[in-house]
C-alpha atoms as a printed R data frame, in Angstrom:
    type eleno elety resid chain resno      x       y      z
1   ATOM     1    CA   MET     A     1 49.892 -58.795 74.973
2   ATOM     2    CA   ARG     A     2 51.998 -57.752 72.100
3   ATOM     3    CA   ARG     A     3 53.467 -54.177 72.524
4   ATOM     4    CA   ARG     A     4 55.169 -51.759 70.081
5   ATOM     5    CA   HIS     A     5 57.522 -49.820 71.540
6   ATOM     6    CA   VAL     A     6 60.430 -48.043 69.901
7   ATOM     7    CA   PRO     A     7 62.692 -46.394 72.515
8   ATOM     8    CA   ASP     A     8 63.963 -42.506 71.720
9   ATOM     9    CA   TYR     A     9 67.734 -42.816 72.193
10  ATOM    10    CA   PHE     A    10 70.696 -45.719 72.643
11  ATOM    11    CA   ALA     A    11 74.207 -44.474 74.224
12  ATOM    12    CA   ARG     A    12 77.099 -46.270 74.419
13  ATOM    13    CA   LEU     A    13 78.943 -46.060 77.571
14  ATOM    14    CA   ALA     A    14 82.655 -45.461 78.282
15  ATOM    15    CA   ASP     A    15 82.399 -48.815 80.420
16  ATOM    16    CA   GLY     A    16 81.082 -50.651 77.453
17  ATOM    17    CA   SER     A    17 77.489 -51.069 79.140
18  ATOM    18    CA   GLY     A    18 74.468 -49.517 77.121
19  ATOM    19    CA   LEU     A    19 71.622 -46.450 78.058
20  ATOM    20    CA   VAL     A    20 68.804 -46.727 76.475
21  ATOM    21    CA   VAL     A    21 66.518 -43.028 76.606
22  ATOM    22    CA   ASP     A    22 63.033 -42.488 76.328
23  ATOM    23    CA   VAL     A    23 61.781 -39.123 76.382
24  ATOM    24    CA   ARG     A    24 58.112 -37.897 76.911
25  ATOM    25    CA   ALA     A    25 56.994 -35.183 79.413
26  ATOM    26    CA   ASP     A    26 55.413 -35.900 82.499
27  ATOM    27    CA   ASP     A    27 52.090 -34.670 81.788
28  ATOM    28    CA   ARG     A    28 51.920 -36.712 78.514
29  ATOM    29    CA   VAL     A    29 52.681 -40.181 79.954
30  ATOM    30    CA   GLY     A    30 49.572 -42.195 80.069
31  ATOM    31    CA   GLU     A    31 49.048 -45.564 81.459
32  ATOM    32    CA   ARG     A    32 49.908 -47.317 78.195
33  ATOM    33    CA   ASP     A    33 53.312 -45.510 77.906
34  ATOM    34    CA   ALA     A    34 53.989 -46.075 81.605
35  ATOM    35    CA   ALA     A    35 53.577 -49.847 80.919
36  ATOM    36    CA   ALA     A    36 55.993 -49.453 77.659
37  ATOM    37    CA   PHE     A    37 58.315 -47.801 79.523
38  ATOM    38    CA   GLU     A    38 58.309 -50.425 82.411
39  ATOM    39    CA   VAL     A    39 58.693 -53.301 79.905
40  ATOM    40    CA   THR     A    40 61.842 -51.355 78.462
41  ATOM    41    CA   ARG     A    41 63.319 -51.304 81.430
42  ATOM    42    CA   ARG     A    42 63.123 -54.733 82.461
43  ATOM    43    CA   ALA     A    43 64.049 -55.759 79.104
44  ATOM    44    CA   CYS     A    44 67.355 -53.415 79.677
45  ATOM    45    CA   GLU     A    45 67.908 -55.035 82.853
46  ATOM    46    CA   GLN     A    46 68.219 -58.159 81.323
47  ATOM    47    CA   VAL     A    47 70.871 -57.364 78.708
48  ATOM    48    CA   GLY     A    48 72.967 -55.347 81.217
49  ATOM    49    CA   TRP     A    49 71.737 -52.060 79.878
50  ATOM    50    CA   ARG     A    50 70.514 -48.916 82.295
51  ATOM    51    CA   PHE     A    51 67.166 -47.269 81.475
52  ATOM    52    CA   ARG     A    52 66.044 -43.778 81.613
53  ATOM    53    CA   ARG     A    53 62.824 -42.016 81.073
54  ATOM    54    CA   VAL     A    54 63.630 -37.891 80.931
55  ATOM    55    CA   GLY     A    55 60.938 -35.219 80.798
56  ATOM    56    CA   ALA     A    56 60.838 -32.081 79.420
57  ATOM    57    CA   VAL     A    57 64.063 -29.672 79.529
58  ATOM    58    CA   GLY     A    58 63.994 -26.923 81.753
59  ATOM    59    CA   ALA     A    59 63.577 -23.651 80.531
60  ATOM    60    CA   MET     A    60 67.322 -22.538 81.736
61  ATOM    61    CA   LEU     A    61 68.809 -25.507 80.399
62  ATOM    62    CA   LEU     A    62 67.058 -25.147 76.978
63  ATOM    63    CA   ALA     A    63 68.466 -21.529 77.370
64  ATOM    64    CA   ASN     A    64 72.343 -22.576 77.716
65  ATOM    65    CA   LEU     A    65 72.029 -25.507 75.288
66  ATOM    66    CA   ARG     A    66 70.483 -23.067 72.523
67  ATOM    67    CA   TRP     A    67 73.717 -20.947 73.279
68  ATOM    68    CA   LEU     A    68 76.304 -23.453 73.144
69  ATOM    69    CA   ALA     A    69 74.641 -24.793 70.027
70  ATOM    70    CA   GLY     A    70 75.930 -21.442 68.140
71  ATOM    71    CA   TYR     A    71 78.952 -23.177 68.527
72  ATOM    72    CA   ARG     A    72 78.867 -26.463 67.235
73  ATOM    73    CA   HIS     A    73 80.544 -25.934 64.149
74  ATOM    74    CA   PRO     A    74 84.204 -27.012 63.931
75  ATOM    75    CA   ARG     A    75 85.414 -23.737 62.720
76  ATOM    76    CA   HIS     A    76 84.740 -22.580 66.533
77  ATOM    77    CA   ALA     A    77 87.192 -24.762 67.727
78  ATOM    78    CA   HIS     A    78 90.321 -23.678 66.088
79  ATOM    79    CA   PRO     A    79 91.269 -21.014 68.875
80  ATOM    80    CA   VAL     A    80 91.848 -23.943 71.522
81  ATOM    81    CA   ASP     A    81 93.223 -27.245 71.434
82  ATOM    82    CA   ARG     A    82 90.748 -29.807 72.754
83  ATOM    83    CA   HIS     A    83 93.616 -31.474 74.714
84  ATOM    84    CA   GLU     A    84 94.993 -28.145 76.289
85  ATOM    85    CA   ALA     A    85 91.194 -27.200 76.774
86  ATOM    86    CA   ARG     A    86 90.846 -30.677 78.820
87  ATOM    87    CA   GLU     A    87 94.291 -30.172 80.782
88  ATOM    88    CA   VAL     A    88 93.248 -26.752 81.975
89  ATOM    89    CA   PHE     A    89 89.570 -27.309 83.101
90  ATOM    90    CA   GLY     A    90 90.412 -30.909 84.169
91  ATOM    91    CA   PRO     A    91 90.449 -30.193 87.899
92  ATOM    92    CA   GLY     A    92 87.572 -28.238 87.432
93  ATOM    93    CA   LEU     A    93 87.861 -23.882 86.800
94  ATOM    94    CA   PRO     A    94 85.351 -20.924 86.570
95  ATOM    95    CA   LEU     A    95 85.076 -20.733 82.827
96  ATOM    96    CA   ILE     A    96 86.549 -17.429 82.871
97  ATOM    97    CA   GLU     A    97 89.823 -18.259 84.667
98  ATOM    98    CA   GLY     A    98 90.274 -21.184 82.576
99  ATOM    99    CA   ALA     A    99 89.709 -18.943 79.281
100 ATOM   100    CA   ARG     A   100 92.312 -16.731 80.512
101 ATOM   101    CA   ARG     A   101 94.929 -19.731 81.230
102 ATOM   102    CA   LEU     A   102 94.270 -20.305 77.636
103 ATOM   103    CA   GLY     A   103 94.944 -16.657 76.128
104 ATOM   104    CA   ASP     A   104 92.906 -14.047 75.460
105 ATOM   105    CA   PRO     A   105 89.312 -14.709 76.475
106 ATOM   106    CA   VAL     A   106 87.353 -12.795 73.943
107 ATOM   107    CA   ARG     A   107 89.776 -14.932 71.265
108 ATOM   108    CA   VAL     A   108 89.279 -18.378 73.015
109 ATOM   109    CA   LEU     A   109 86.103 -18.192 74.548
110 ATOM   110    CA   PRO     A   110 84.112 -19.236 71.128
111 ATOM   111    CA   GLY     A   111 86.702 -22.820 71.457
112 ATOM   112    CA   VAL     A   112 85.425 -22.852 75.081
113 ATOM   113    CA   TYR     A   113 82.043 -23.111 73.761
114 ATOM   114    CA   HIS     A   114 82.578 -25.454 71.369
115 ATOM   115    CA   TRP     A   115 84.023 -28.011 73.445
116 ATOM   116    CA   LEU     A   116 81.229 -27.497 76.064
117 ATOM   117    CA   TRP     A   117 78.819 -28.441 72.923
118 ATOM   118    CA   SER     A   118 80.897 -31.468 71.993
119 ATOM   119    CA   GLY     A   119 81.078 -32.786 75.383
120 ATOM   120    CA   ASP     A   120 84.842 -32.490 75.597
121 ATOM   121    CA   LEU     A   121 84.150 -30.119 78.548
122 ATOM   122    CA   LEU     A   122 81.359 -30.317 80.963
123 ATOM   123    CA   ALA     A   123 79.560 -26.936 82.675
124 ATOM   124    CA   VAL     A   124 78.837 -28.204 86.079
125 ATOM   125    CA   ASP     A   125 75.250 -26.962 86.374
126 ATOM   126    CA   LEU     A   126 73.544 -25.857 83.290
127 ATOM   127    CA   GLN     A   127 69.975 -26.522 84.821
128 ATOM   128    CA   SER     A   128 69.608 -23.983 87.171
129 ATOM   129    CA   ALA     A   129 71.737 -21.113 86.096
130 ATOM   130    CA   GLY     A   130 72.549 -19.551 83.158
131 ATOM   131    CA   LEU     A   131 75.797 -20.022 81.911
132 ATOM   132    CA   SER     A   132 78.435 -17.272 83.293
133 ATOM   133    CA   PRO     A   133 81.944 -16.550 83.898
134 ATOM   134    CA   THR     A   134 81.835 -18.072 87.369
135 ATOM   135    CA   THR     A   135 80.199 -21.536 85.751
136 ATOM   136    CA   THR     A   136 82.376 -24.281 86.864
137 ATOM   137    CA   VAL     A   137 83.915 -26.168 83.733
138 ATOM   138    CA   THR     A   138 85.752 -29.440 84.235
139 ATOM   139    CA   THR     A   139 86.086 -32.521 82.177
140 ATOM   140    CA   ALA     A   140 83.723 -35.676 81.508
141 ATOM   141    CA   ARG     A   141 86.647 -37.758 83.459
142 ATOM   142    CA   SER     A   142 86.998 -35.500 86.338
143 ATOM   143    CA   ALA     A   143 83.122 -34.551 86.684
144 ATOM   144    CA   PRO     A   144 80.770 -36.651 89.237
145 ATOM   145    CA   GLY     A   145 77.595 -38.522 88.035
146 ATOM   146    CA   PRO     A   146 77.071 -41.255 85.284
147 ATOM   147    CA   ALA     A   147 79.258 -42.919 83.230
148 ATOM   148    CA   THR     A   148 80.909 -40.871 80.186
149 ATOM   149    CA   MET     A   149 79.159 -41.428 77.129
150 ATOM   150    CA   HIS     A   150 80.953 -42.361 73.964
151 ATOM   151    CA   GLY     A   151 78.020 -42.436 71.329
152 ATOM   152    CA   LEU     A   152 74.523 -41.694 71.045
153 ATOM   153    CA   VAL     A   153 72.051 -43.038 68.268
154 ATOM   154    CA   ARG     A   154 68.451 -41.772 67.801
155 ATOM   155    CA   TRP     A   155 66.481 -44.641 66.895
156 ATOM   156    CA   SER     A   156 64.152 -43.922 64.056
157 ATOM   157    CA   ARG     A   157 60.077 -44.395 64.527
């Protein structure tokens, strides 16, 4: 049987391996889709890549990402040096404490939000709680979990 399926994303991870991601809400995965995802998973396994199917993004994560997206433009980065922000937040600190260490929080928070958006900093839990002064922020290298992503490519359909 011949199948036609193009996954949604490919990411090159820091360790050099690959990650293929398909995005489909759980309630929209039919039998044919499930079969295509399984074939894709096996193909990825054969070449040493990981495969992940993700469902719909939760409302809290979506709200947090929308907030951070407002700071995606590079002009927001200037109040905070990227390397200094990574050094301050490296061990993991509440957002407001790290902002105070970087300077006046009113002046530096846009830069911190920019580095959160860009992935240089990571907020530990954006899925179940709103971004707040007490949100723990760390760096990709010190955060627990999967390997750091180096690049993400959206495959066209």
